[in-house]
PDB file of C-alpha atoms in Angstrom:
ATOM      1  CA  MET A   1      41.610 -10.725-136.750  1.00 43.00           C
ATOM      2  CA  LEU A   2      38.926  -8.681-138.872  1.00 43.00           C
ATOM      3  CA  SER A   3      36.944 -11.824-138.994  1.00 50.00           C
ATOM      4  CA  LEU A   4      37.333 -12.432-134.981  1.00 41.00           C
ATOM      5  CA  LEU A   5      36.468  -8.797-134.327  1.00 36.00           C
ATOM      6  CA  ALA A   6      33.482  -8.683-136.803  1.00 45.00           C
ATOM      7  CA  ALA A   7      32.163 -12.097-135.020  1.00 45.00           C
ATOM      8  CA  VAL A   8      32.356  -9.795-131.187  1.00 40.00           C
ATOM      9  CA  VAL A   9      30.491  -7.034-132.734  1.00 41.00           C
ATOM     10  CA  LEU A  10      27.577  -9.416-134.202  1.00 46.00           C
ATOM     11  CA  THR A  11      27.311 -11.018-130.763  1.00 46.00           C
ATOM     12  CA  GLN A  12      27.150  -7.922-128.944  1.00 47.00           C
ATOM     13  CA  LYS A  13      24.371  -7.007-130.905  1.00 72.00           C
ATOM     14  CA  MET A  14      22.305 -10.151-130.521  1.00 84.00           C
ATOM     15  CA  PRO A  15      19.388  -9.773-128.322  1.00 89.00           C
ATOM     16  CA  ASP A  16      18.609 -11.490-125.147  1.00 94.00           C
ATOM     17  CA  THR A  17      16.583 -14.630-125.758  1.00 96.00           C
ATOM     18  CA  SER A  18      15.494 -15.466-122.598  1.00 97.00           C
ATOM     19  CA  LEU A  19      11.690 -14.900-121.180  1.00 97.00           C
ATOM     20  CA  ARG A  20      11.766 -12.475-118.610  1.00 97.00           C
ATOM     21  CA  LEU A  21       8.423 -12.736-117.350  1.00 98.00           C
ATOM     22  CA  GLN A  22       6.684 -11.467-114.432  1.00 97.00           C
ATOM     23  CA  ALA A  23       3.220 -12.229-112.443  1.00 97.00           C
ATOM     24  CA  GLY A  24       0.445 -10.430-114.439  1.00 98.00           C
ATOM     25  CA  ASP A  25       1.908 -10.557-117.837  1.00 98.00           C
ATOM     26  CA  SER A  26      -0.298 -12.522-120.436  1.00 98.00           C
ATOM     27  CA  TRP A  27      -0.704 -12.740-124.400  1.00 98.00           C
ATOM     28  CA  THR A  28      -1.922 -15.189-126.845  1.00 98.00           C
ATOM     29  CA  ALA A  29       0.636 -16.407-129.709  1.00 98.00           C
ATOM     30  CA  ALA A  30      -1.702 -16.735-132.999  1.00 98.00           C
ATOM     31  CA  TYR A  31      -0.448 -19.750-135.233  1.00 98.00           C
ATOM     32  CA  THR A  32      -0.973 -20.404-138.864  1.00 98.00           C
ATOM     33  CA  TYR A  33       0.100 -24.000-140.421  1.00 98.00           C
ATOM     34  CA  HIS A  34      -0.159 -24.381-144.140  1.00 97.00           C
ATOM     35  CA  PHE A  35       0.545 -27.689-145.365  1.00 96.00           C
ATOM     36  CA  ALA A  36       0.910 -27.726-149.292  1.00 95.00           C
ATOM     37  CA  GLY A  37       1.283 -30.678-151.476  1.00 92.00           C
ATOM     38  CA  GLU A  38       0.073 -32.999-154.323  1.00 87.00           C
ATOM     39  CA  ASP A  39      -2.355 -34.608-152.099  1.00 84.00           C
ATOM     40  CA  ILE A  40      -3.025 -31.588-149.382  1.00 90.00           C
ATOM     41  CA  ASP A  41      -3.864 -28.394-149.050  1.00 93.00           C
ATOM     42  CA  LEU A  42      -4.784 -27.465-145.691  1.00 94.00           C
ATOM     43  CA  THR A  43      -4.372 -24.509-143.382  1.00 97.00           C
ATOM     44  CA  GLN A  44      -4.914 -24.944-139.826  1.00 97.00           C
ATOM     45  CA  ARG A  45      -5.303 -22.183-137.382  1.00 98.00           C
ATOM     46  CA  GLU A  46      -4.217 -22.907-133.490  1.00 98.00           C
ATOM     47  CA  GLN A  47      -3.190 -20.243-130.313  1.00 98.00           C
ATOM     48  CA  ILE A  48      -1.725 -20.523-127.062  1.00 98.00           C
ATOM     49  CA  LYS A  49      -2.979 -18.660-124.476  1.00 98.00           C
ATOM     50  CA  TYR A  50      -0.059 -17.435-122.022  1.00 98.00           C
ATOM     51  CA  SER A  51      -0.351 -15.969-118.139  1.00 98.00           C
ATOM     52  CA  VAL A  52       1.961 -15.957-115.473  1.00 98.00           C
ATOM     53  CA  VAL A  53       0.019 -16.157-111.983  1.00 98.00           C
ATOM     54  CA  ARG A  54       1.429 -15.600-108.713  1.00 95.00           C
ATOM     55  CA  GLU A  55       1.345 -19.057-106.320  1.00 92.00           C
ATOM     56  CA  PRO A  56       1.405 -18.821-102.515  1.00 90.00           C
ATOM     57  CA  ALA A  57       5.183 -20.004-102.745  1.00 87.00           C
ATOM     58  CA  ARG A  58       6.368 -18.751-106.857  1.00 94.00           C
ATOM     59  CA  SER A  59       5.301 -17.596-110.017  1.00 97.00           C
ATOM     60  CA  VAL A  60       4.042 -19.803-112.492  1.00 98.00           C
ATOM     61  CA  LEU A  61       3.836 -19.599-116.154  1.00 98.00           C
ATOM     62  CA  ILE A  62       0.650 -21.213-117.622  1.00 98.00           C
ATOM     63  CA  ALA A  63       0.090 -22.191-121.231  1.00 98.00           C
ATOM     64  CA  GLU A  64      -3.092 -22.942-122.965  1.00 98.00           C
ATOM     65  CA  TRP A  65      -2.992 -24.719-126.497  1.00 97.00           C
ATOM     66  CA  GLN A  66      -6.556 -24.870-128.446  1.00 97.00           C
ATOM     67  CA  LEU A  67      -7.429 -25.574-131.989  1.00 97.00           C
ATOM     68  CA  VAL A  68      -9.266 -22.831-133.966  1.00 97.00           C
ATOM     69  CA  GLU A  69     -10.523 -24.050-137.170  1.00 97.00           C
ATOM     70  CA  THR A  70      -9.317 -25.817-140.085  1.00 96.00           C
ATOM     71  CA  LYS A  71     -10.058 -24.884-143.701  1.00 95.00           C
ATOM     72  CA  THR A  72      -9.688 -27.643-146.168  1.00 91.00           C
ATOM     73  CA  ASP A  73     -10.812 -28.221-149.744  1.00 83.00           C
ATOM     74  CA  GLY A  74     -12.595 -24.629-149.472  1.00 84.00           C
ATOM     75  CA  GLU A  75     -14.586 -25.105-146.628  1.00 93.00           C
ATOM     76  CA  THR A  76     -13.605 -23.821-143.033  1.00 95.00           C
ATOM     77  CA  ILE A  77     -14.050 -25.854-140.652  1.00 95.00           C
ATOM     78  CA  PRO A  78     -14.454 -24.521-137.029  1.00 95.00           C
ATOM     79  CA  ALA A  79     -12.888 -26.503-133.770  1.00 94.00           C
ATOM     80  CA  PRO A  80     -15.640 -28.727-132.287  1.00 93.00           C
ATOM     81  CA  LYS A  81     -17.379 -26.726-129.149  1.00 91.00           C
ATOM     82  CA  GLY A  82     -16.610 -27.852-125.669  1.00 91.00           C
ATOM     83  CA  ILE A  83     -13.278 -29.063-125.756  1.00 91.00           C
ATOM     84  CA  LYS A  84     -11.039 -27.879-123.216  1.00 93.00           C
ATOM     85  CA  PRO A  85      -7.274 -26.573-123.903  1.00 95.00           C
ATOM     86  CA  MET A  86      -4.399 -28.588-123.117  1.00 95.00           C
ATOM     87  CA  VAL A  87      -2.805 -27.033-120.253  1.00 97.00           C
ATOM     88  CA  ARG A  88       0.734 -26.635-119.666  1.00 97.00           C
ATOM     89  CA  LYS A  89       2.486 -24.929-116.002  1.00 97.00           C
ATOM     90  CA  LEU A  90       6.352 -24.238-115.558  1.00 97.00           C
ATOM     91  CA  THR A  91       7.391 -22.193-112.765  1.00 97.00           C
ATOM     92  CA  LEU A  92       9.732 -19.138-113.820  1.00 97.00           C
ATOM     93  CA  ASP A  93      12.967 -21.533-113.300  1.00 95.00           C
ATOM     94  CA  GLY A  94      11.585 -23.433-116.349  1.00 95.00           C
ATOM     95  CA  GLU A  95      10.839 -26.564-113.970  1.00 95.00           C
ATOM     96  CA  ASN A  96       7.813 -28.733-115.518  1.00 94.00           C
ATOM     97  CA  LEU A  97       4.784 -29.316-113.091  1.00 95.00           C
ATOM     98  CA  ASN A  98       2.882 -31.072-115.185  1.00 93.00           C
ATOM     99  CA  PRO A  99       5.152 -33.101-117.931  1.00 88.00           C
ATOM    100  CA  PRO A 100       3.005 -34.041-121.135  1.00 84.00           C
ATOM    101  CA  VAL A 101       2.355 -37.703-122.380  1.00 81.00           C
ATOM    102  CA  GLY A 102       2.233 -38.326-126.042  1.00 79.00           C
ATOM    103  CA  ASP A 103       3.121 -39.701-129.258  1.00 81.00           C
ATOM    104  CA  ASP A 104       2.813 -37.654-131.992  1.00 88.00           C
ATOM    105  CA  VAL A 105       6.183 -37.837-133.298  1.00 89.00           C
ATOM    106  CA  ALA A 106       4.937 -36.023-136.741  1.00 91.00           C
ATOM    107  CA  ARG A 107       4.064 -32.966-135.146  1.00 93.00           C
ATOM    108  CA  HIS A 108       6.500 -32.898-132.144  1.00 93.00           C
ATOM    109  CA  ARG A 109       9.290 -32.947-135.382  1.00 94.00           C
ATOM    110  CA  ILE A 110       7.749 -29.796-136.610  1.00 96.00           C
ATOM    111  CA  GLU A 111       7.428 -27.822-133.475  1.00 96.00           C
ATOM    112  CA  ARG A 112      11.120 -28.501-132.424  1.00 95.00           C
ATOM    113  CA  THR A 113      12.117 -27.108-135.584  1.00 96.00           C
ATOM    114  CA  ILE A 114      10.217 -23.692-134.736  1.00 97.00           C
ATOM    115  CA  ALA A 115      11.118 -23.607-131.364  1.00 96.00           C
ATOM    116  CA  ILE A 116      13.099 -20.622-130.236  1.00 96.00           C
ATOM    117  CA  GLU A 117      16.448 -21.171-128.651  1.00 94.00           C
ATOM    118  CA  ARG A 118      16.213 -19.562-125.268  1.00 96.00           C
ATOM    119  CA  LYS A 119      18.906 -18.866-122.697  1.00 96.00           C
ATOM    120  CA  GLY A 120      18.080 -19.940-119.217  1.00 95.00           C
ATOM    121  CA  ASN A 121      16.070 -22.770-118.301  1.00 95.00           C
ATOM    122  CA  LEU A 122      12.637 -21.332-119.329  1.00 97.00           C
ATOM    123  CA  SER A 123      11.557 -21.362-122.632  1.00 97.00           C
ATOM    124  CA  GLU A 124       7.986 -22.049-124.329  1.00 97.00           C
ATOM    125  CA  PRO A 125       6.358 -25.550-123.370  1.00 95.00           C
ATOM    126  CA  SER A 126       5.775 -28.442-125.627  1.00 92.00           C
ATOM    127  CA  PHE A 127       2.418 -29.973-126.364  1.00 94.00           C
ATOM    128  CA  PHE A 128       3.537 -32.528-128.626  1.00 92.00           C
ATOM    129  CA  PRO A 129       6.061 -34.978-126.984  1.00 88.00           C
ATOM    130  CA  VAL A 130       6.823 -38.676-128.229  1.00 86.00           C
ATOM    131  CA  PRO A 131       7.230 -41.686-125.965  1.00 83.00           C
ATOM    132  CA  PRO A 132      10.221 -42.355-123.749  1.00 82.00           C
ATOM    133  CA  TYR A 133      11.253 -45.135-126.135  1.00 84.00           C
ATOM    134  CA  VAL A 134      11.433 -43.005-129.318  1.00 85.00           C
ATOM    135  CA  ARG A 135      14.498 -41.934-130.547  1.00 85.00           C
ATOM    136  CA  LEU A 136      14.548 -38.860-133.204  1.00 85.00           C
ATOM    137  CA  VAL A 137      17.569 -38.194-135.466  1.00 87.00           C
ATOM    138  CA  GLY A 138      19.336 -34.968-134.526  1.00 93.00           C
ATOM    139  CA  ILE A 139      18.966 -31.506-136.069  1.00 95.00           C
ATOM    140  CA  ASN A 140      21.167 -28.816-136.772  1.00 96.00           C
ATOM    141  CA  ARG A 141      20.379 -25.175-136.129  1.00 97.00           C
ATOM    142  CA  ILE A 142      22.139 -21.675-137.223  1.00 97.00           C
ATOM    143  CA  VAL A 143      20.469 -18.689-135.436  1.00 96.00           C
ATOM    144  CA  GLU A 144      21.964 -15.518-136.887  1.00 95.00           C
ATOM    145  CA  LEU A 145      21.093 -11.765-136.471  1.00 93.00           C
ATOM    146  CA  ASP A 146      19.559 -10.198-139.799  1.00 89.00           C
ATOM    147  CA  SER A 147      21.918  -7.458-140.692  1.00 81.00           C
ATOM    148  CA  ARG A 148      19.427  -6.067-143.648  1.00 83.00           C
ATOM    149  CA  VAL A 149      16.607  -4.805-140.689  1.00 81.00           C
ATOM    150  CA  LYS A 150      18.339  -1.831-139.147  1.00 77.00           C
ATOM    151  CA  ASP A 151      15.284  -0.501-136.571  1.00 76.00           C
ATOM    152  CA  LYS A 152      14.928  -3.932-134.838  1.00 82.00           C
ATOM    153  CA  SER A 153      16.486  -7.008-133.945  1.00 90.00           C
ATOM    154  CA  VAL A 154      15.576  -9.489-136.481  1.00 95.00           C
ATOM    155  CA  LEU A 155      16.567 -13.199-136.151  1.00 97.00           C
ATOM    156  CA  ALA A 156      17.193 -15.211-138.943  1.00 97.00           C
ATOM    157  CA  VAL A 157      17.477 -19.526-138.707  1.00 97.00           C
ATOM    158  CA  SER A 158      17.770 -22.170-140.645  1.00 97.00           C
ATOM    159  CA  VAL A 159      17.361 -25.637-139.384  1.00 97.00           C
ATOM    160  CA  GLU A 160      17.719 -28.883-140.795  1.00 97.00           C
ATOM    161  CA  GLU A 161      17.869 -32.562-139.516  1.00 96.00           C
ATOM    162  CA  THR A 162      20.718 -34.657-139.695  1.00 94.00           C
ATOM    163  CA  VAL A 163      19.109 -37.669-141.534  1.00 86.00           C
ATOM    164  CA  ARG A 164      20.351 -38.570-145.107  1.00 78.00           C
ATOM    165  CA  ASP A 165      16.971 -39.469-146.655  1.00 88.00           C
ATOM    166  CA  LYS A 166      14.892 -36.537-147.286  1.00 91.00           C
ATOM    167  CA  PRO A 167      15.664 -34.281-143.752  1.00 95.00           C
ATOM    168  CA  LEU A 168      13.357 -31.800-142.961  1.00 96.00           C
ATOM    169  CA  LYS A 169      14.739 -28.371-143.730  1.00 97.00           C
ATOM    170  CA  ALA A 170      13.409 -24.886-142.478  1.00 98.00           C
ATOM    171  CA  VAL A 171      14.344 -21.326-143.011  1.00 98.00           C
ATOM    172  CA  GLY A 172      12.728 -18.433-141.114  1.00 97.00           C
ATOM    173  CA  TYR A 173      12.721 -15.398-139.059  1.00 97.00           C
ATOM    174  CA  TYR A 174      11.403 -14.105-136.066  1.00 98.00           C
ATOM    175  CA  THR A 175      11.315 -11.483-133.568  1.00 97.00           C
ATOM    176  CA  LEU A 176      11.212 -11.100-130.063  1.00 97.00           C
ATOM    177  CA  HIS A 177       9.676  -8.106-127.363  1.00 97.00           C
ATOM    178  CA  PRO A 178      12.555  -6.269-126.292  1.00 95.00           C
ATOM    179  CA  THR A 179      11.430  -6.421-122.677  1.00 96.00           C
ATOM    180  CA  THR A 180      10.196  -9.661-121.882  1.00 97.00           C
ATOM    181  CA  GLY A 181      11.832 -11.853-124.789  1.00 97.00           C
ATOM    182  CA  ILE A 182       8.274 -12.754-125.602  1.00 98.00           C
ATOM    183  CA  LEU A 183       7.822 -14.073-129.363  1.00 98.00           C
ATOM    184  CA  GLU A 184       6.324 -11.130-131.345  1.00 98.00           C
ATOM    185  CA  GLN A 185       6.576 -12.352-134.544  1.00 98.00           C
ATOM    186  CA  GLY A 186       7.751 -15.035-136.459  1.00 98.00           C
ATOM    187  CA  GLN A 187       7.646 -17.088-139.906  1.00 98.00           C
ATOM    188  CA  TRP A 188       9.198 -20.621-141.468  1.00 98.00           C
ATOM    189  CA  THR A 189       9.049 -22.184-144.489  1.00 98.00           C
ATOM    190  CA  ILE A 190       9.648 -25.632-144.256  1.00 98.00           C
ATOM    191  CA  THR A 191      10.448 -28.524-146.281  1.00 97.00           C
ATOM    192  CA  ASN A 192       9.882 -32.242-146.607  1.00 97.00           C
ATOM    193  CA  ALA A 193       7.831 -31.871-143.544  1.00 96.00           C
ATOM    194  CA  PRO A 194       5.239 -34.694-142.248  1.00 92.00           C
ATOM    195  CA  ILE A 195       1.965 -34.580-142.144  1.00 88.00           C
ATOM    196  CA  PRO A 196       0.270 -35.278-138.822  1.00 78.00           C
ATOM    197  CA  GLY A 197      -1.940 -38.185-139.232  1.00 79.00           C
ATOM    198  CA  GLY A 198      -1.227 -38.982-142.468  1.00 80.00           C
ATOM    199  CA  SER A 199       1.339 -40.495-144.644  1.00 83.00           C
ATOM    200  CA  GLY A 200       3.909 -38.909-146.989  1.00 88.00           C
ATOM    201  CA  LEU A 201       5.866 -35.426-147.014  1.00 95.00           C
ATOM    202  CA  CYS A 202       4.636 -31.767-147.890  1.00 96.00           C
ATOM    203  CA  ASP A 203       5.746 -27.996-147.966  1.00 98.00           C
ATOM    204  CA  LEU A 204       4.699 -26.348-144.709  1.00 98.00           C
ATOM    205  CA  THR A 205       4.751 -22.629-143.888  1.00 98.00           C
ATOM    206  CA  VAL A 206       4.111 -21.891-140.306  1.00 98.00           C
ATOM    207  CA  ALA A 207       3.368 -17.745-138.889  1.00 98.00           C
ATOM    208  CA  VAL A 208       2.542 -16.596-135.989  1.00 98.00           C
ATOM    209  CA  THR A 209       1.569 -13.059-134.054  1.00 98.00           C
ATOM    210  CA  ALA A 210       1.539 -12.247-130.567  1.00 98.00           C
ATOM    211  CA  LYS A 211      -1.521 -10.394-129.639  1.00 98.00           C
ATOM    212  CA  ASN A 212      -3.428  -8.919-126.555  1.00 98.00           C
ATOM    213  CA  LEU A 213      -0.265  -8.660-124.909  1.00 98.00           C
ATOM    214  CA  LYS A 214      -0.596  -7.393-121.358  1.00 98.00           C
ATOM    215  CA  LEU A 215       2.308  -6.864-119.205  1.00 98.00           C
ATOM    216  CA  ALA A 216       2.992  -6.412-115.302  1.00 97.00           C
ATOM    217  CA  PRO A 217       4.400  -2.896-114.312  1.00 95.00           C
ATOM    218  CA  ARG A 218       8.421  -2.855-114.496  1.00 91.00           C
ATOM    219  CA  LYS A 219      10.403  -0.854-112.537  1.00 83.00           C
TER     220      LYS A 219
END
């Protein structure tokens, strides 16, 4: 009976994980990926600019992914100039208006590991899909409220692929904006991570911070 009560209390304290956006909202998610292993020490900085705009019949979430810079062997290499960002568009009901096409299986495995479990139909779009003929192994994800943090809601997560030989595993935490559900900050430590564009496995640390948050007035 006590364990059931504890579960109910924990559920009640869990924050609303849905994205609650309005036209006029905008923010930038700044990501850092650090790949480390015997043959690799590479840091990649990326950003996704989000904005919610009102179209004649509906509001649309626009997400623009762009590489910022890469650092390897002590050298920082800025992203080439003139490269246009990858753009995704979704309605606030979660409908994909321009479904992506891709073949980056390694990066997709990483991105689904750090994806936020959302309530409702709307979630951050993926920029690294896999071809329709590729079947990925399953993935187990456990998300719990971190009871050690008292002043705000911090969600702790553990993830593991359901494959026997060297599954990708991750532990991490993240916080969501209380009004909108926007990902404010997060960090994940991943083992057996694939190296996009390479071979072998490595350790990977992913960190994200929301910047330039601007919200439309709420009633």
